Amino acid sequence: MQKRMKVLMCAYAVDNKDVGEAHLTWHWINNISKYVDVTLITMGSRINTTCGFEDHPNVKLCIVKPKITFRWTGAFDRVIKPDYVEFFFRAHKLAKQLVSQETFDVAHHIAPHSPRYPTPLYGLGLKLLVGPLHGGLQMPSIFQSTRKAHFLRRLVTFIDRIRQTYDPLMSAHFSSTNKLLVSAPYVKDALPPQVADRVVVIPPQPPEQLEVAPDRVESENLRLIFVGRLIESKGIRLALEALAKVSSSNIEFNIYGRGPLEDELREFVNNKNLNSVVNFHGFVTHDDVLKAYYSADVLLFPSLKEAWGLAVSEAMAAGLATICVDRGGPGYMIDEQCGKKIPIMEKDAMVSLIAEAIDELAASPEKTKAMGMAAQARIAREFTWNRLVEKLLSLYKS
């Protein structure tokens, strides 16, 4: 019987009951731990008393809770993670202690997923992998707003570029890392040129799926669906403006999500006489979203800066064709067999192309169905946990 590898892992936050990065990180570690023994340095959950690994047979939990707390919330907390500084130094100290007490085969810094955070696992004398990394996408220049709401992100991006060159912790981070794992080719552009030969593209995180998928109900209409926050970067305004230009009459569009643009979008729908076509469902549970995919034909998701694209992978797994922007995660996951990709160009031109794509799919139900089947097959073939873990284990051993 082959001996299981021992992996020292670090993940800033992990939680099987949370959403977002902490939840995704839990899935990563849970699947990897089926094949290796993991010692995990983490702050655990940021919102719950447990993180999901307390009694796990293959994960030894080492909790490092920051003692300094911050009152900032919202975008600042998501972008900056102010308590990461304390976590970094305490986690590095603990990692050195652990390495002095037991033998590990490899170290893996798994989260945060943004390239801006240095790993506490540097300088341990172990082979070090960092990732999956994604993010770093900015709004396309022709869509960038001068509103103050975007000032923080522009400032952070500027600081990131300076830190990659002059920050000694980032220098130690990159010099110690043997492999930088990225979830899509575009991420490589956000990393320093000197690490290009150590970048490895691995399959994106597989989507969650219903244990028992509902039967798909056929419809004479082309049923479009959007899932996400109602904000500029998600492209929901482009989607509705395109819908106002389509020539097909057999269209319905279901929108799942809330956000600051909701009132404005509802007014647009009313002014364009789209009330019989567009339905706002607001926030619903994740299971309800997964069920909603089976009452749709096409994911209409023209997000302008989507780092990964959870909605896209979920829709593909449910057998939907996709209309998306050819950028970031969706641009990587969708090919011409799975959907229609819209290039970045002037807004009016993009709106026209989206409208043309909708009309094309509405006129050809057979083509739409074939794209959905191709998308489902692509997920099953390339974006699975077995495929991802197999790739990761080969990197651990190489």
GROMACS .gro file of N, CA and C in nm, residues 21-141:
model
  363
   21GLU      N    1  -1.512   3.262  -0.115
   21GLU     CA    2  -1.381   3.200  -0.110
   21GLU      C    3  -1.365   3.099   0.002
   22ALA      N    4  -1.415   3.128   0.122
   22ALA     CA    5  -1.403   3.036   0.235
   22ALA      C    6  -1.471   2.903   0.205
   23HIS      N    7  -1.587   2.910   0.140
   23HIS     CA    8  -1.661   2.789   0.105
   23HIS      C    9  -1.588   2.710  -0.004
   24LEU      N   10  -1.537   2.780  -0.105
   24LEU     CA   11  -1.465   2.714  -0.213
   24LEU      C   12  -1.338   2.648  -0.160
   25THR      N   13  -1.270   2.716  -0.068
   25THR     CA   14  -1.147   2.661  -0.011
   25THR      C   15  -1.176   2.533   0.065
   26TRP      N   16  -1.288   2.529   0.137
   26TRP     CA   17  -1.326   2.407   0.208
   26TRP      C   18  -1.338   2.290   0.110
   27HIS      N   19  -1.401   2.313  -0.004
   27HIS     CA   20  -1.417   2.207  -0.104
   27HIS      C   21  -1.281   2.160  -0.156
   28TRP      N   22  -1.193   2.254  -0.183
   28TRP     CA   23  -1.059   2.217  -0.228
   28TRP      C   24  -0.992   2.122  -0.129
   29ILE      N   25  -0.985   2.166  -0.004
   29ILE     CA   26  -0.913   2.088   0.097
   29ILE      C   27  -0.981   1.954   0.123
   30ASN      N   28  -1.113   1.955   0.126
   30ASN     CA   29  -1.187   1.831   0.150
   30ASN      C   30  -1.159   1.728   0.041
   31ASN      N   31  -1.154   1.771  -0.084
   31ASN     CA   32  -1.128   1.677  -0.192
   31ASN      C   33  -0.983   1.633  -0.197
   32ILE      N   34  -0.891   1.722  -0.171
   32ILE     CA   35  -0.749   1.686  -0.171
   32ILE      C   36  -0.719   1.587  -0.058
   33SER      N   37  -0.784   1.607   0.057
   33SER     CA   38  -0.756   1.524   0.175
   33SER      C   39  -0.802   1.380   0.160
   34LYS      N   40  -0.874   1.348   0.054
   34LYS     CA   41  -0.909   1.209   0.028
   34LYS      C   42  -0.787   1.128  -0.013
   35TYR      N   43  -0.681   1.199  -0.055
   35TYR     CA   44  -0.562   1.131  -0.108
   35TYR      C   45  -0.434   1.161  -0.031
   36VAL      N   46  -0.433   1.267   0.050
   36VAL     CA   47  -0.314   1.303   0.128
   36VAL      C   48  -0.357   1.341   0.269
   37ASP      N   49  -0.260   1.337   0.361
   37ASP     CA   50  -0.285   1.385   0.498
   37ASP      C   51  -0.249   1.532   0.506
   38VAL      N   52  -0.341   1.612   0.555
   38VAL     CA   53  -0.326   1.757   0.555
   38VAL      C   54  -0.312   1.810   0.697
   39THR      N   55  -0.210   1.892   0.718
   39THR     CA   56  -0.202   1.976   0.838
   39THR      C   57  -0.236   2.117   0.792
   40LEU      N   58  -0.345   2.170   0.843
   40LEU     CA   59  -0.400   2.295   0.791
   40LEU      C   60  -0.385   2.409   0.890
   41ILE      N   61  -0.313   2.513   0.849
   41ILE     CA   62  -0.304   2.637   0.926
   41ILE      C   63  -0.408   2.733   0.871
   42THR      N   64  -0.499   2.776   0.955
   42THR     CA   65  -0.609   2.861   0.910
   42THR      C   66  -0.667   2.939   1.027
   43MET      N   67  -0.734   3.047   0.996
   43MET     CA   68  -0.810   3.117   1.099
   43MET      C   69  -0.947   3.054   1.117
   44GLY      N   70  -0.979   2.954   1.035
   44GLY     CA   71  -1.109   2.889   1.043
   44GLY      C   72  -1.215   2.976   0.980
   45SER      N   73  -1.333   2.975   1.039
   45SER     CA   74  -1.443   3.055   0.987
   45SER      C   75  -1.435   3.197   1.039
   46ARG      N   76  -1.476   3.291   0.954
   46ARG     CA   77  -1.482   3.431   0.996
   46ARG      C   78  -1.616   3.465   1.059
   47ILE      N   79  -1.715   3.377   1.040
   47ILE     CA   80  -1.849   3.412   1.088
   47ILE      C   81  -1.912   3.304   1.174
   48ASN      N   82  -1.861   3.181   1.169
   48ASN     CA   83  -1.919   3.071   1.245
   48ASN      C   84  -1.820   3.018   1.348
   49THR      N   85  -1.869   2.941   1.442
   49THR     CA   86  -1.782   2.887   1.547
   49THR      C   87  -1.702   2.766   1.500
   50THR      N   88  -1.746   2.700   1.394
   50THR     CA   89  -1.675   2.586   1.338
   50THR      C   90  -1.651   2.609   1.189
   51CYS      N   91  -1.556   2.533   1.133
   51CYS     CA   92  -1.524   2.552   0.991
   51CYS      C   93  -1.550   2.428   0.907
   52GLY      N   94  -1.578   2.313   0.971
   52GLY     CA   95  -1.608   2.192   0.895
   52GLY      C   96  -1.499   2.088   0.896
   53PHE      N   97  -1.383   2.120   0.954
   53PHE     CA   98  -1.273   2.023   0.958
   53PHE      C   99  -1.238   1.979   1.101
   54GLU      N  100  -1.323   2.013   1.198
   54GLU     CA  101  -1.290   1.984   1.337
   54GLU      C  102  -1.272   1.834   1.364
   55ASP      N  103  -1.351   1.749   1.300
   55ASP     CA  104  -1.343   1.605   1.324
   55ASP      C  105  -1.307   1.528   1.197
   56HIS      N  106  -1.239   1.594   1.107
   56HIS     CA  107  -1.205   1.531   0.980
   56HIS      C  108  -1.090   1.432   1.000
   57PRO      N  109  -1.102   1.309   0.949
   57PRO     CA  110  -0.998   1.207   0.974
   57PRO      C  111  -0.864   1.235   0.908
   58ASN      N  112  -0.864   1.315   0.799
   58ASN     CA  113  -0.739   1.337   0.725
   58ASN      C  114  -0.689   1.481   0.732
   59VAL      N  115  -0.751   1.562   0.817
   59VAL     CA  116  -0.710   1.702   0.829
   59VAL      C  117  -0.683   1.735   0.975
   60LYS      N  118  -0.559   1.773   1.003
   60LYS     CA  119  -0.522   1.821   1.136
   60LYS      C  120  -0.533   1.973   1.136
   61LEU      N  121  -0.619   2.025   1.222
   61LEU     CA  122  -0.653   2.166   1.220
   61LEU      C  123  -0.566   2.246   1.317
   62CYS      N  124  -0.503   2.351   1.267
   62CYS     CA  125  -0.422   2.441   1.349
   62CYS      C  126  -0.481   2.582   1.334
   63ILE      N  127  -0.559   2.625   1.431
   63ILE     CA  128  -0.631   2.751   1.422
   63ILE      C  129  -0.543   2.868   1.466
   64VAL      N  130  -0.538   2.971   1.382
   64VAL     CA  131  -0.468   3.095   1.414
   64VAL      C  132  -0.569   3.208   1.398
   65LYS      N  133  -0.635   3.244   1.506
   65LYS     CA  134  -0.734   3.351   1.503
   65LYS      C  135  -0.668   3.485   1.530
   66PRO      N  136  -0.680   3.582   1.439
   66PRO     CA  137  -0.624   3.715   1.465
   66PRO      C  138  -0.684   3.772   1.594
   67LYS      N  139  -0.597   3.833   1.674
   67LYS     CA  140  -0.642   3.892   1.800
   67LYS      C  141  -0.694   4.034   1.780
   68ILE      N  142  -0.648   4.098   1.674
   68ILE     CA  143  -0.692   4.234   1.643
   68ILE      C  144  -0.808   4.226   1.546
   69THR      N  145  -0.919   4.285   1.581
   69THR     CA  146  -1.036   4.285   1.494
   69THR      C  147  -1.060   4.424   1.437
   70PHE      N  148  -1.127   4.427   1.322
   70PHE     CA  149  -1.155   4.553   1.253
   70PHE      C  150  -1.305   4.568   1.234
   71ARG      N  151  -1.348   4.693   1.236
   71ARG     CA  152  -1.490   4.722   1.220
   71ARG      C  153  -1.530   4.744   1.076
   72TRP      N  154  -1.432   4.755   0.987
   72TRP     CA  155  -1.465   4.778   0.846
   72TRP      C  156  -1.537   4.657   0.788
   73THR      N  157  -1.630   4.682   0.701
   73THR     CA  158  -1.703   4.574   0.636
   73THR      C  159  -1.717   4.605   0.488
   74GLY      N  160  -1.786   4.519   0.419
   74GLY     CA  161  -1.816   4.543   0.278
   74GLY      C  162  -1.694   4.533   0.189
   75ALA      N  163  -1.685   4.624   0.089
   75ALA     CA  164  -1.581   4.616  -0.013
   75ALA      C  165  -1.442   4.626   0.048
   76PHE      N  166  -1.424   4.713   0.149
   76PHE     CA  167  -1.292   4.729   0.208
   76PHE      C  168  -1.242   4.596   0.264
   77ASP      N  169  -1.328   4.529   0.338
   77ASP     CA  170  -1.290   4.403   0.400
   77ASP      C  171  -1.261   4.296   0.295
   78ARG      N  172  -1.345   4.291   0.189
   78ARG     CA  173  -1.325   4.191   0.085
   78ARG      C  174  -1.196   4.215   0.007
   79VAL      N  175  -1.165   4.341  -0.020
   79VAL     CA  176  -1.050   4.372  -0.105
   79VAL      C  177  -0.919   4.370  -0.026
   80ILE      N  178  -0.920   4.424   0.096
   80ILE     CA  179  -0.797   4.443   0.171
   80ILE      C  180  -0.767   4.329   0.268
   81LYS      N  181  -0.870   4.272   0.332
   81LYS     CA  182  -0.851   4.172   0.438
   81LYS      C  183  -0.752   4.225   0.542
   82PRO      N  184  -0.788   4.329   0.618
   82PRO     CA  185  -0.693   4.395   0.707
   82PRO      C  186  -0.632   4.306   0.814
   83ASP      N  187  -0.703   4.199   0.855
   83ASP     CA  188  -0.646   4.112   0.957
   83ASP      C  189  -0.550   4.008   0.899
   84TYR      N  190  -0.527   4.011   0.767
   84TYR     CA  191  -0.434   3.915   0.708
   84TYR      C  192  -0.289   3.941   0.752
   85VAL      N  193  -0.257   4.067   0.782
   85VAL     CA  194  -0.120   4.099   0.824
   85VAL      C  195  -0.085   4.021   0.951
   86GLU      N  196  -0.171   4.028   1.051
   86GLU     CA  197  -0.146   3.953   1.174
   86GLU      C  198  -0.147   3.803   1.148
   87PHE      N  199  -0.245   3.758   1.070
   87PHE     CA  200  -0.252   3.615   1.038
   87PHE      C  201  -0.124   3.569   0.971
   88PHE      N  202  -0.071   3.647   0.877
   88PHE     CA  203   0.050   3.610   0.803
   88PHE      C  204   0.167   3.582   0.897
   89PHE      N  205   0.197   3.674   0.988
   89PHE     CA  206   0.314   3.658   1.074
   89PHE      C  207   0.295   3.545   1.176
   90ARG      N  208   0.177   3.532   1.232
   90ARG     CA  209   0.154   3.425   1.329
   90ARG      C  210   0.151   3.289   1.261
   91ALA      N  211   0.094   3.282   1.141
   91ALA     CA  212   0.090   3.156   1.067
   91ALA      C  213   0.231   3.114   1.025
   92HIS      N  214   0.315   3.211   0.986
   92HIS     CA  215   0.454   3.178   0.949
   92HIS      C  216   0.531   3.123   1.069
   93LYS      N  217   0.512   3.183   1.184
   93LYS     CA  218   0.578   3.134   1.305
   93LYS      C  219   0.533   2.991   1.337
   94LEU      N  220   0.405   2.965   1.328
   94LEU     CA  221   0.353   2.831   1.355
   94LEU      C  222   0.404   2.731   1.252
   95ALA      N  223   0.410   2.771   1.125
   95ALA     CA  224   0.458   2.682   1.020
   95ALA      C  225   0.602   2.638   1.047
   96LYS      N  226   0.687   2.731   1.091
   96LYS     CA  227   0.826   2.696   1.123
   96LYS      C  228   0.832   2.597   1.238
   97GLN      N  229   0.745   2.615   1.337
   97GLN     CA  230   0.741   2.521   1.449
   97GLN      C  231   0.700   2.382   1.403
   98LEU      N  232   0.597   2.375   1.319
   98LEU     CA  233   0.548   2.247   1.272
   98LEU      C  234   0.653   2.173   1.189
   99VAL      N  235   0.725   2.246   1.103
   99VAL     CA  236   0.828   2.185   1.019
   99VAL      C  237   0.943   2.132   1.105
  100SER      N  238   0.970   2.198   1.217
  100SER     CA  239   1.077   2.151   1.307
  100SER      C  240   1.037   2.027   1.385
  101GLN      N  241   0.906   2.001   1.395
  101GLN     CA  242   0.857   1.890   1.477
  101GLN      C  243   0.821   1.766   1.397
  102GLU      N  244   0.787   1.781   1.269
  102GLU     CA  245   0.748   1.666   1.188
  102GLU      C  246   0.789   1.687   1.043
  103THR      N  247   0.782   1.578   0.966
  103THR     CA  248   0.827   1.582   0.827
  103THR      C  249   0.708   1.596   0.732
  104PHE      N  250   0.720   1.691   0.641
  104PHE     CA  251   0.618   1.711   0.538
  104PHE      C  252   0.680   1.689   0.401
  105ASP      N  253   0.599   1.643   0.307
  105ASP     CA  254   0.645   1.619   0.171
  105ASP      C  255   0.638   1.744   0.084
  106VAL      N  256   0.539   1.830   0.113
  106VAL     CA  257   0.517   1.948   0.031
  106VAL      C  258   0.435   2.049   0.110
  107ALA      N  259   0.447   2.176   0.075
  107ALA     CA  260   0.366   2.282   0.134
  107ALA      C  261   0.276   2.341   0.024
  108HIS      N  262   0.154   2.377   0.065
  108HIS     CA  263   0.059   2.430  -0.033
  108HIS      C  264  -0.020   2.543   0.032
  109HIS      N  265   0.001   2.665  -0.020
  109HIS     CA  266  -0.078   2.781   0.022
  109HIS      C  267  -0.198   2.789  -0.070
  110ILE      N  268  -0.317   2.772  -0.012
  110ILE     CA  269  -0.435   2.753  -0.096
  110ILE      C  270  -0.527   2.874  -0.100
  111ALA      N  271  -0.519   2.962  -0.001
  111ALA     CA  272  -0.606   3.082   0.001
  111ALA      C  273  -0.545   3.186   0.095
  112PRO      N  274  -0.566   3.316   0.066
  112PRO     CA  275  -0.655   3.377  -0.032
  112PRO      C  276  -0.616   3.343  -0.177
  113HIS      N  277  -0.714   3.354  -0.265
  113HIS     CA  278  -0.694   3.322  -0.405
  113HIS      C  279  -0.641   3.438  -0.486
  114SER      N  280  -0.631   3.556  -0.426
  114SER     CA  281  -0.580   3.672  -0.498
  114SER      C  282  -0.427   3.671  -0.498
  115PRO      N  283  -0.364   3.712  -0.607
  115PRO     CA  284  -0.217   3.717  -0.613
  115PRO      C  285  -0.154   3.820  -0.520
  116ARG      N  286  -0.235   3.907  -0.455
  116ARG     CA  287  -0.176   4.015  -0.376
  116ARG      C  288  -0.130   3.973  -0.237
  117TYR      N  289  -0.164   3.851  -0.194
  117TYR     CA  290  -0.132   3.810  -0.056
  117TYR      C  291  -0.014   3.715  -0.052
  118PRO      N  292   0.094   3.751   0.018
  118PRO     CA  293   0.209   3.661   0.030
  118PRO      C  294   0.176   3.541   0.116
  119THR      N  295   0.244   3.431   0.092
  119THR     CA  296   0.217   3.310   0.167
  119THR      C  297   0.299   3.304   0.296
  120PRO      N  298   0.239   3.262   0.408
  120PRO     CA  299   0.316   3.240   0.532
  120PRO      C  300   0.407   3.118   0.525
  121LEU      N  301   0.395   3.038   0.418
  121LEU     CA  302   0.473   2.914   0.408
  121LEU      C  303   0.606   2.933   0.337
  122TYR      N  304   0.650   3.057   0.321
  122TYR     CA  305   0.776   3.081   0.251
  122TYR      C  306   0.894   3.043   0.341
  123GLY      N  307   1.007   3.008   0.278
  123GLY     CA  308   1.132   2.986   0.349
  123GLY      C  309   1.134   2.869   0.444
  124LEU      N  310   1.056   2.765   0.418
  124LEU     CA  311   1.051   2.649   0.507
  124LEU      C  312   1.138   2.534   0.459
  125GLY      N  313   1.197   2.548   0.342
  125GLY     CA  314   1.277   2.440   0.288
  125GLY      C  315   1.194   2.329   0.226
  126LEU      N  316   1.065   2.355   0.202
  126LEU     CA  317   0.977   2.258   0.140
  126LEU      C  318   0.941   2.302  -0.001
  127LYS      N  319   0.913   2.204  -0.086
  127LYS     CA  320   0.855   2.238  -0.215
  127LYS      C  321   0.723   2.310  -0.188
  128LEU      N  322   0.704   2.425  -0.253
  128LEU     CA  323   0.589   2.510  -0.222
  128LEU      C  324   0.505   2.537  -0.347
  129LEU      N  325   0.375   2.509  -0.333
  129LEU     CA  326   0.278   2.543  -0.436
  129LEU      C  327   0.187   2.652  -0.380
  130VAL      N  328   0.151   2.747  -0.466
  130VAL     CA  329   0.059   2.854  -0.427
  130VAL      C  330  -0.055   2.858  -0.529
  131GLY      N  331  -0.178   2.852  -0.478
  131GLY     CA  332  -0.294   2.861  -0.566
  131GLY      C  333  -0.403   2.765  -0.524
  132PRO      N  334  -0.519   2.779  -0.585
  132PRO     CA  335  -0.545   2.843  -0.714
  132PRO      C  336  -0.554   2.994  -0.703
  133LEU      N  337  -0.491   3.062  -0.795
  133LEU     CA  338  -0.498   3.207  -0.801
  133LEU      C  339  -0.593   3.250  -0.912
  134HIS      N  340  -0.679   3.344  -0.880
  134HIS     CA  341  -0.756   3.411  -0.983
  134HIS      C  342  -0.784   3.552  -0.935
  135GLY      N  343  -0.842   3.632  -1.020
  135GLY     CA  344  -0.862   3.772  -0.984
  135GLY      C  345  -0.762   3.859  -1.057
  136GLY      N  346  -0.760   3.986  -1.021
  136GLY     CA  347  -0.670   4.080  -1.085
  136GLY      C  348  -0.729   4.147  -1.208
  137LEU      N  349  -0.847   4.103  -1.251
  137LEU     CA  350  -0.910   4.167  -1.366
  137LEU      C  351  -0.968   4.302  -1.328
  138GLN      N  352  -0.948   4.399  -1.413
  138GLN     CA  353  -1.008   4.531  -1.395
  138GLN      C  354  -1.116   4.551  -1.502
  139MET      N  355  -1.203   4.648  -1.479
  139MET     CA  356  -1.300   4.682  -1.583
  139MET      C  357  -1.226   4.722  -1.710
  140PRO      N  358  -1.274   4.680  -1.826
  140PRO     CA  359  -1.213   4.726  -1.951
  140PRO      C  360  -1.209   4.879  -1.954
  141SER      N  361  -1.104   4.933  -2.011
  141SER     CA  362  -1.083   5.078  -2.005
  141SER      C  363  -1.201   5.158  -2.061
   0.00000   0.00000   0.00000
